[in-house]
Amino acid sequence: MAWMTNWWSDFKEDLKEITNRQWQVLGITAVSVLVALILFLFFVPQIQNNIRQSQLDAIVYPPVVKEKVKIVSTTELAQTVKEQKAVTVIFLRNGRTLTKEAWEILGDEKALGDLNHQVYVYPLVYDAKETIEKYQLADDSVTCVFYEKGKEENRYTLKTSATKDWMEQLNALPMANVKELD
């Protein structure tokens, strides 16, 4: 225990020998390191989102996106649903057979000619588990959800094969509240 008392008294003596100039340099260094750390912690999430988006653009999304099909990113999904008066979102789980078929149909000019409104495609890549839970999606299928004024109004789940009549199903999603006249 004597060594600790000696160490502490030596440390106090060393502190007394530090000049004002050295304290200033130490203070400036500490503040600079603190500012650099804060800036680093602030910009890293933004940089990470940009990297993820560029990876999605390069790897996941089809090379040609049509007029009626718009890709929505992780950061844009909730905002798009909330701000659009009426919007159809297609949730595609990457790496699934149905997803590949859906992308092929969404890339087909003739099939898109049958589509009567714009759809937003949200590929489930990075935050798949959280998104599946939040939007109550089936893990192994393609889910199409129609939102009106930010509220879900209708849903269609493609479980077997994406065929050309899938466009008919997408066209019918906004018609959930239309009543038939006798």
mmCIF file of C-alpha atoms in Angstrom:
data_model
loop_
_atom_site.group_PDB
_atom_site.id
_atom_site.type_symbol
_atom_site.label_atom_id
_atom_site.label_comp_id
_atom_site.label_asym_id
_atom_site.label_seq_id
_atom_site.Cartn_x
_atom_site.Cartn_y
_atom_site.Cartn_z
ATOM 1 C CA MET A 1 0.000 0.000 0.000
ATOM 2 C CA ALA A 2 2.989 2.246 0.494
ATOM 3 C CA TRP A 3 3.733 2.223 -3.211
ATOM 4 C CA MET A 4 0.257 3.702 -3.856
ATOM 5 C CA THR A 5 0.832 6.566 -1.432
ATOM 6 C CA ASN A 6 4.205 7.250 -3.042
ATOM 7 C CA TRP A 7 2.670 7.117 -6.507
ATOM 8 C CA TRP A 8 -0.121 9.511 -5.554
ATOM 9 C CA SER A 9 2.257 12.021 -3.983
ATOM 10 C CA ASP A 10 4.563 11.771 -7.034
ATOM 11 C CA PHE A 11 1.565 12.364 -9.291
ATOM 12 C CA LYS A 12 0.518 15.469 -7.330
ATOM 13 C CA GLU A 13 4.080 16.819 -7.584
ATOM 14 C CA ASP A 14 4.100 16.214 -11.338
ATOM 15 C CA LEU A 15 0.808 18.080 -11.693
ATOM 16 C CA LYS A 16 2.294 21.104 -9.925
ATOM 17 C CA GLU A 17 5.167 21.178 -12.422
ATOM 18 C CA ILE A 18 2.869 21.475 -15.453
ATOM 19 C CA THR A 19 2.963 25.019 -16.823
ATOM 20 C CA ASN A 20 -0.006 27.112 -17.927
ATOM 21 C CA ARG A 21 1.048 26.692 -21.571
ATOM 22 C CA GLN A 22 1.025 22.911 -21.211
ATOM 23 C CA TRP A 23 -2.474 23.056 -19.626
ATOM 24 C CA GLN A 24 -3.662 25.152 -22.576
ATOM 25 C CA VAL A 25 -2.267 22.684 -25.093
ATOM 26 C CA LEU A 26 -3.811 19.782 -23.164
ATOM 27 C CA GLY A 27 -7.201 21.557 -23.036
ATOM 28 C CA ILE A 28 -7.170 22.384 -26.749
ATOM 29 C CA THR A 29 -6.208 18.802 -27.574
ATOM 30 C CA ALA A 30 -8.995 17.393 -25.388
ATOM 31 C CA VAL A 31 -11.610 19.726 -26.922
ATOM 32 C CA SER A 32 -10.404 18.901 -30.449
ATOM 33 C CA VAL A 33 -10.636 15.178 -29.798
ATOM 34 C CA LEU A 34 -14.114 15.617 -28.298
ATOM 35 C CA VAL A 35 -15.340 17.666 -31.308
ATOM 36 C CA ALA A 36 -13.868 15.126 -33.739
ATOM 37 C CA LEU A 37 -15.602 12.287 -31.858
ATOM 38 C CA ILE A 38 -18.970 14.073 -31.916
ATOM 39 C CA LEU A 39 -18.653 14.812 -35.637
ATOM 40 C CA PHE A 40 -17.670 11.200 -36.308
ATOM 41 C CA LEU A 41 -20.683 9.862 -34.390
ATOM 42 C CA PHE A 42 -22.979 12.299 -36.208
ATOM 43 C CA PHE A 43 -21.824 11.528 -39.759
ATOM 44 C CA VAL A 44 -21.283 7.750 -39.558
ATOM 45 C CA PRO A 45 -25.018 6.839 -39.733
ATOM 46 C CA GLN A 46 -25.491 9.110 -42.754
ATOM 47 C CA ILE A 47 -22.471 7.657 -44.501
ATOM 48 C CA GLN A 48 -23.675 4.136 -43.694
ATOM 49 C CA ASN A 49 -27.115 4.880 -45.198
ATOM 50 C CA ASN A 50 -25.481 6.252 -48.354
ATOM 51 C CA ILE A 51 -23.302 3.152 -48.674
ATOM 52 C CA ARG A 52 -26.302 0.853 -48.185
ATOM 53 C CA GLN A 53 -28.316 2.760 -50.774
ATOM 54 C CA SER A 54 -25.509 2.577 -53.323
ATOM 55 C CA GLN A 55 -25.156 -1.162 -52.656
ATOM 56 C CA LEU A 56 -28.877 -1.628 -53.215
ATOM 57 C CA ASP A 57 -28.726 0.397 -56.421
ATOM 58 C CA ALA A 58 -25.826 -1.667 -57.725
ATOM 59 C CA ILE A 59 -26.852 -5.152 -56.624
ATOM 60 C CA VAL A 60 -30.533 -5.514 -55.821
ATOM 61 C CA TYR A 61 -32.529 -3.174 -58.017
ATOM 62 C CA PRO A 62 -33.124 -4.005 -61.654
ATOM 63 C CA PRO A 63 -31.067 -1.951 -64.087
ATOM 64 C CA VAL A 64 -34.089 -0.229 -65.662
ATOM 65 C CA VAL A 65 -36.818 1.197 -63.475
ATOM 66 C CA LYS A 66 -40.022 2.046 -65.300
ATOM 67 C CA GLU A 67 -42.277 5.072 -64.958
ATOM 68 C CA LYS A 68 -44.948 3.171 -63.064
ATOM 69 C CA VAL A 69 -42.503 1.428 -60.716
ATOM 70 C CA LYS A 70 -40.541 3.463 -58.193
ATOM 71 C CA ILE A 71 -38.019 1.970 -55.791
ATOM 72 C CA VAL A 72 -38.416 3.283 -52.250
ATOM 73 C CA SER A 73 -35.508 3.101 -49.824
ATOM 74 C CA THR A 74 -35.480 2.287 -46.140
ATOM 75 C CA THR A 75 -35.446 5.938 -45.170
ATOM 76 C CA GLU A 76 -38.236 6.857 -47.598
ATOM 77 C CA LEU A 77 -40.776 4.099 -46.906
ATOM 78 C CA ALA A 78 -42.590 5.511 -43.874
ATOM 79 C CA GLN A 79 -42.454 9.035 -45.283
ATOM 80 C CA THR A 80 -43.877 7.917 -48.655
ATOM 81 C CA VAL A 81 -46.763 6.040 -47.029
ATOM 82 C CA LYS A 82 -47.533 8.980 -44.760
ATOM 83 C CA GLU A 83 -47.286 11.766 -47.354
ATOM 84 C CA GLN A 84 -48.958 10.148 -50.378
ATOM 85 C CA LYS A 85 -52.731 10.407 -50.622
ATOM 86 C CA ALA A 86 -52.911 6.862 -52.010
ATOM 87 C CA VAL A 87 -49.988 4.520 -52.577
ATOM 88 C CA THR A 88 -49.378 0.848 -53.324
ATOM 89 C CA VAL A 89 -46.206 -0.641 -51.826
ATOM 90 C CA ILE A 90 -44.845 -4.004 -52.949
ATOM 91 C CA PHE A 91 -42.596 -5.666 -50.379
ATOM 92 C CA LEU A 92 -40.066 -7.994 -52.024
ATOM 93 C CA ARG A 93 -37.839 -10.303 -49.979
ATOM 94 C CA ASN A 94 -34.494 -10.588 -51.741
ATOM 95 C CA GLY A 95 -33.268 -14.018 -52.782
ATOM 96 C CA ARG A 96 -36.705 -15.634 -53.140
ATOM 97 C CA THR A 97 -38.070 -17.252 -56.325
ATOM 98 C CA LEU A 98 -41.253 -15.172 -56.166
ATOM 99 C CA THR A 99 -39.184 -12.026 -55.870
ATOM 100 C CA LYS A 100 -37.305 -12.859 -59.051
ATOM 101 C CA GLU A 101 -40.570 -13.514 -60.887
ATOM 102 C CA ALA A 102 -42.064 -10.272 -59.555
ATOM 103 C CA TRP A 103 -39.018 -8.262 -60.718
ATOM 104 C CA GLU A 104 -39.327 -9.839 -64.175
ATOM 105 C CA ILE A 105 -42.977 -8.813 -64.443
ATOM 106 C CA LEU A 106 -42.250 -5.326 -63.067
ATOM 107 C CA GLY A 107 -39.563 -4.986 -65.748
ATOM 108 C CA ASP A 108 -41.861 -6.116 -68.570
ATOM 109 C CA GLU A 109 -43.182 -3.182 -70.651
ATOM 110 C CA LYS A 110 -46.286 -5.078 -71.777
ATOM 111 C CA ALA A 111 -47.250 -6.170 -68.257
ATOM 112 C CA LEU A 112 -46.695 -2.661 -66.916
ATOM 113 C CA GLY A 113 -48.949 -1.332 -69.667
ATOM 114 C CA ASP A 114 -51.811 -3.127 -67.903
ATOM 115 C CA LEU A 115 -51.028 -1.437 -64.576
ATOM 116 C CA ASN A 116 -53.343 1.525 -63.941
ATOM 117 C CA HIS A 117 -51.349 3.332 -61.235
ATOM 118 C CA GLN A 118 -47.821 3.844 -59.951
ATOM 119 C CA VAL A 119 -46.479 1.322 -57.438
ATOM 120 C CA TYR A 120 -43.605 1.616 -54.997
ATOM 121 C CA VAL A 121 -41.296 -1.343 -54.511
ATOM 122 C CA TYR A 122 -39.541 -1.875 -51.196
ATOM 123 C CA PRO A 123 -36.881 -4.611 -51.297
ATOM 124 C CA LEU A 124 -36.385 -6.278 -47.924
ATOM 125 C CA VAL A 125 -32.620 -6.479 -47.605
ATOM 126 C CA TYR A 126 -31.008 -4.918 -44.528
ATOM 127 C CA ASP A 127 -33.877 -4.551 -42.098
ATOM 128 C CA ALA A 128 -36.000 -7.467 -43.289
ATOM 129 C CA LYS A 129 -36.926 -8.889 -39.879
ATOM 130 C CA GLU A 130 -37.989 -5.543 -38.424
ATOM 131 C CA THR A 131 -39.963 -4.594 -41.546
ATOM 132 C CA ILE A 132 -41.717 -7.982 -41.666
ATOM 133 C CA GLU A 133 -42.815 -7.521 -38.058
ATOM 134 C CA LYS A 134 -43.765 -3.851 -38.427
ATOM 135 C CA TYR A 135 -45.865 -4.295 -41.571
ATOM 136 C CA GLN A 136 -47.043 -7.849 -40.710
ATOM 137 C CA LEU A 137 -45.672 -9.421 -43.887
ATOM 138 C CA ALA A 138 -45.437 -13.063 -44.835
ATOM 139 C CA ASP A 139 -41.759 -14.024 -44.908
ATOM 140 C CA ASP A 140 -41.916 -16.307 -47.936
ATOM 141 C CA SER A 141 -44.203 -14.334 -50.253
ATOM 142 C CA VAL A 142 -44.576 -11.038 -52.078
ATOM 143 C CA THR A 143 -46.916 -8.685 -50.236
ATOM 144 C CA CYS A 144 -48.657 -5.761 -51.917
ATOM 145 C CA VAL A 145 -50.255 -3.213 -49.590
ATOM 146 C CA PHE A 146 -52.475 -0.300 -50.568
ATOM 147 C CA TYR A 147 -52.376 2.724 -48.240
ATOM 148 C CA GLU A 148 -54.801 5.614 -48.301
ATOM 149 C CA LYS A 149 -53.924 8.731 -46.309
ATOM 150 C CA GLY A 150 -51.244 6.775 -44.438
ATOM 151 C CA LYS A 151 -53.601 3.983 -43.366
ATOM 152 C CA GLU A 152 -53.622 0.444 -44.761
ATOM 153 C CA GLU A 153 -56.795 -0.152 -46.736
ATOM 154 C CA ASN A 154 -56.151 -3.359 -48.660
ATOM 155 C CA ARG A 155 -53.530 -6.091 -49.001
ATOM 156 C CA TYR A 156 -52.714 -8.809 -51.493
ATOM 157 C CA THR A 157 -50.220 -11.579 -50.835
ATOM 158 C CA LEU A 158 -48.693 -13.447 -53.734
ATOM 159 C CA LYS A 159 -47.853 -16.915 -52.438
ATOM 160 C CA THR A 160 -47.418 -19.115 -55.474
ATOM 161 C CA SER A 161 -46.295 -17.731 -58.804
ATOM 162 C CA ALA A 162 -46.119 -14.230 -60.183
ATOM 163 C CA THR A 163 -48.130 -14.365 -63.387
ATOM 164 C CA LYS A 164 -49.487 -11.737 -65.740
ATOM 165 C CA ASP A 165 -52.816 -11.657 -63.834
ATOM 166 C CA TRP A 166 -50.809 -10.278 -60.919
ATOM 167 C CA MET A 167 -51.244 -6.862 -62.566
ATOM 168 C CA GLU A 168 -55.015 -7.320 -62.319
ATOM 169 C CA GLN A 169 -54.638 -7.958 -58.598
ATOM 170 C CA LEU A 170 -52.471 -4.838 -58.234
ATOM 171 C CA ASN A 171 -55.044 -2.797 -60.171
ATOM 172 C CA ALA A 172 -57.797 -4.032 -57.840
ATOM 173 C CA LEU A 173 -56.010 -3.047 -54.604
ATOM 174 C CA PRO A 174 -57.191 0.604 -54.631
ATOM 175 C CA MET A 175 -60.762 -0.555 -55.233
ATOM 176 C CA ALA A 176 -61.220 -2.033 -51.746
ATOM 177 C CA ASN A 177 -63.667 0.656 -50.606
ATOM 178 C CA VAL A 178 -65.670 0.881 -53.818
ATOM 179 C CA LYS A 179 -69.190 -0.445 -53.288
ATOM 180 C CA GLU A 180 -71.115 -2.234 -55.997
ATOM 181 C CA LEU A 181 -74.359 -0.640 -57.135
ATOM 182 C CA ASP A 182 -77.447 -2.819 -57.588
#
